[in-house]
Tab-separated table of C-alpha atoms in Angstrom:
chain	number	residue	atom	x	y	z
V	1	MET	CA	23.458	-12.611	31.994
V	2	ALA	CA	22.361	-9.855	29.706
V	3	VAL	CA	18.912	-9.450	28.506
V	4	ILE	CA	18.530	-8.287	24.899
V	5	LYS	CA	15.521	-5.798	24.344
V	6	VAL	CA	13.766	-6.269	21.161
V	7	GLY	CA	11.626	-2.925	19.656
V	8	ILE	CA	8.603	-2.591	18.435
V	9	ALA	CA	8.712	-4.118	14.622
V	10	ASP	CA	12.438	-5.531	15.701
V	11	SER	CA	14.249	-9.008	16.205
V	12	ASN	CA	16.924	-10.552	17.708
V	13	VAL	CA	19.104	-13.641	18.855
V	14	ALA	CA	19.954	-14.638	22.318
V	15	LYS	CA	22.541	-16.945	23.251
V	16	ALA	CA	23.100	-18.783	26.611
V	17	PRO	CA	22.855	-17.559	29.131
V	18	ASP	CA	21.132	-14.742	28.270
V	19	SER	CA	17.823	-13.843	27.360
V	20	ILE	CA	15.512	-11.566	25.023
V	21	CYS	CA	12.252	-9.302	25.618
V	22	THR	CA	9.709	-7.382	24.463
V	23	LEU	CA	7.635	-5.097	25.785
V	24	GLY	CA	3.871	-3.557	25.276
V	25	LEU	CA	2.381	-6.733	23.222
V	26	GLY	CA	-1.022	-5.185	22.673
V	27	SER	CA	-2.813	-6.336	19.430
V	28	CYS	CA	1.350	-7.066	18.343
V	29	VAL	CA	2.145	-10.389	18.574
V	30	GLY	CA	5.838	-12.034	20.141
V	31	VAL	CA	7.023	-14.772	18.157
V	32	THR	CA	10.096	-16.973	19.771
V	33	LEU	CA	12.129	-19.527	18.212
V	34	PHE	CA	14.244	-21.556	20.083
V	35	ASP	CA	16.801	-24.725	19.407
V	36	ASP	CA	17.271	-26.525	22.459
V	37	ALA	CA	20.622	-27.956	21.642
V	38	LYS	CA	22.378	-25.014	21.075
V	39	LYS	CA	20.490	-22.796	23.312
V	40	ILE	CA	19.826	-19.978	21.394
V	41	VAL	CA	16.727	-18.378	20.849
V	42	GLY	CA	15.295	-15.807	18.851
V	43	MET	CA	12.213	-13.370	18.879
V	44	VAL	CA	10.236	-11.207	16.430
V	45	HIS	CA	7.734	-8.427	17.426
V	46	VAL	CA	5.005	-8.518	14.898
V	47	MET	CA	2.762	-5.728	14.345
V	48	LEU	CA	0.882	-6.454	11.427
V	49	PRO	CA	0.430	-9.982	9.441
V	50	SER	CA	1.377	-8.980	6.048
V	51	THR	CA	3.702	-6.998	3.909
V	52	GLU	CA	0.439	-6.123	1.695
V	53	LEU	CA	-0.101	-3.709	3.888
V	54	ALA	CA	3.107	-2.276	3.877
V	55	ARG	CA	2.748	1.585	2.395
V	56	SER	CA	6.441	1.296	0.660
V	57	SER	CA	8.549	-0.503	-0.966
V	58	SER	CA	10.995	-0.382	1.837
V	59	TYR	CA	9.465	-1.531	5.220
V	60	LYS	CA	11.322	-3.496	7.912
V	61	LYS	CA	10.857	-6.930	7.396
V	62	ALA	CA	10.413	-7.408	11.334
V	63	LYS	CA	7.129	-5.491	11.404
V	64	PHE	CA	5.191	-7.938	9.432
V	65	ALA	CA	4.595	-11.867	10.077
V	66	ASP	CA	5.177	-12.657	6.425
V	67	SER	CA	8.416	-11.520	6.112
V	68	GLY	CA	9.565	-11.135	9.822
V	69	VAL	CA	9.149	-14.785	10.732
V	70	PRO	CA	11.410	-15.981	8.160
V	71	GLU	CA	14.047	-13.454	8.511
V	72	LEU	CA	14.218	-14.636	12.478
V	73	VAL	CA	14.629	-17.980	11.127
V	74	ASP	CA	17.324	-16.675	9.042
V	75	MET	CA	18.919	-15.145	11.803
V	76	LEU	CA	18.938	-17.995	13.897
V	77	VAL	CA	20.639	-20.231	11.601
V	78	GLN	CA	23.423	-17.954	11.086
V	79	ALA	CA	23.402	-17.962	14.923
V	80	GLY	CA	24.138	-21.791	14.875
V	81	ALA	CA	20.909	-22.987	15.167
V	82	SER	CA	19.444	-25.834	13.061
V	83	ARG	CA	16.079	-24.895	11.183
V	84	MET	CA	15.254	-28.739	11.845
V	85	ARG	CA	15.360	-28.150	15.826
V	86	LEU	CA	13.376	-24.482	15.943
V	87	LYS	CA	10.298	-25.048	17.803
V	88	ALA	CA	8.133	-22.008	18.580
V	89	LYS	CA	5.987	-19.972	21.272
V	90	MET	CA	4.257	-16.878	21.197
V	91	ALA	CA	2.367	-14.665	23.336
V	92	GLY	CA	-0.092	-11.333	22.176
V	93	GLY	CA	-2.567	-10.779	19.459
V	94	ALA	CA	-4.992	-8.948	22.112
V	95	ARG	CA	-8.091	-7.410	21.120
V	96	MET	CA	-7.222	-3.827	22.776
V	97	PHE	CA	-10.047	-1.801	22.281
V	98	SER	CA	-13.760	-2.856	22.579
V	99	PHE	CA	-14.986	-1.548	19.439
V	100	GLU	CA	-12.718	-4.155	17.584
V	101	ASP	CA	-14.407	-7.075	16.147
V	102	SER	CA	-12.919	-10.148	17.762
V	103	ALA	CA	-12.950	-12.209	14.748
V	104	LYS	CA	-11.396	-9.616	12.239
V	105	GLY	CA	-9.270	-7.094	14.965
V	106	ILE	CA	-5.757	-7.037	14.006
V	107	GLY	CA	-4.274	-9.065	17.004
V	108	GLN	CA	-6.176	-12.062	15.477
V	109	ARG	CA	-5.355	-11.144	12.288
V	110	ASN	CA	-1.880	-11.197	13.510
V	111	ILE	CA	-1.986	-14.483	15.572
V	112	GLU	CA	-3.431	-16.400	12.623
V	113	ALA	CA	-0.561	-14.550	9.642
V	114	CYS	CA	2.057	-16.062	12.547
V	115	LYS	CA	0.644	-19.513	12.996
V	116	GLU	CA	0.079	-20.154	9.152
V	117	ILE	CA	3.716	-18.524	8.490
V	118	LEU	CA	5.122	-20.992	11.016
V	119	ARG	CA	2.994	-23.879	9.840
V	120	LYS	CA	4.742	-22.989	6.063
V	121	LEU	CA	7.988	-23.176	7.480
V	122	GLY	CA	7.388	-26.490	9.415
V	123	ILE	CA	7.968	-25.149	12.847
V	124	PRO	CA	5.772	-26.509	15.578
V	125	ILE	CA	4.277	-23.941	17.954
V	126	ILE	CA	4.659	-25.655	21.244
V	127	ALA	CA	2.830	-22.830	23.747
V	128	GLU	CA	1.002	-19.863	23.436
V	129	ASP	CA	-0.624	-17.316	25.704
V	130	THR	CA	-2.612	-15.410	22.778
V	131	GLY	CA	-5.738	-13.142	22.479
V	132	GLY	CA	-7.737	-11.899	25.426
V	133	SER	CA	-8.146	-8.152	26.052
V	134	HIS	CA	-4.504	-7.378	28.132
V	135	GLY	CA	-1.330	-6.081	27.364
V	136	ARG	CA	2.137	-8.270	27.933
V	137	THR	CA	5.622	-8.228	28.130
V	138	ILE	CA	7.574	-11.508	27.378
V	139	GLU	CA	11.198	-12.415	28.065
V	140	ALA	CA	12.477	-16.108	26.969
V	141	PHE	CA	15.379	-17.387	28.577
V	142	SER	CA	17.892	-19.072	26.054
V	143	ASP	CA	19.106	-21.586	28.594
V	144	THR	CA	15.932	-23.114	28.913
V	145	GLY	CA	13.589	-22.379	26.078
V	146	VAL	CA	10.927	-20.844	28.685
V	147	LEU	CA	8.979	-17.915	27.857
V	148	GLU	CA	7.420	-15.988	30.686
V	149	VAL	CA	4.527	-13.714	29.805
V	150	ARG	CA	4.089	-10.768	32.244
V	151	THR	CA	0.804	-8.959	32.436
V	152	VAL	CA	-0.447	-6.304	35.069
V	153	SER	CA	-2.426	-7.449	37.427
V	154	LYS	CA	-2.197	-11.172	36.726
V	155	PRO	CA	0.468	-13.811	37.743
V	156	VAL	CA	3.766	-14.442	35.722
V	157	ILE	CA	2.860	-16.993	33.525
V	158	ARG	CA	6.083	-19.879	32.013
V	159	ILE	CA	5.488	-21.377	29.189
């Protein structure tokens, strides 16, 4: 079994028995999409809610919720997943700085953007561990679809 790493503003896909993980989710959101029948899981590490925030016309799609999540869906379908069977889990979107307004902080905006794009794509969110004020590391397991959320000084959450 291999652990496939997903960097910041990156995405990737894993097939059973491999897992996929990303480190350092602060205000970023990790979205995982899973096809239970094919045992395929994908992950995107979203930094910002919208491509409207891009500083140039050439940007990494995975960096933004509105381009990264649809790109991940395409990657999963190319790997053999069924768009109709995809289910989502997500974690992250913390308010990492005390001066951030919790209603308007980048973490909350990332959470809302990811939920909205998943809604538009017709992909149900079946579990999440979002918000708060702590960073997370997540690992998704392709054989079960379980998402492990690790936080310093807290027990591991399995969703």
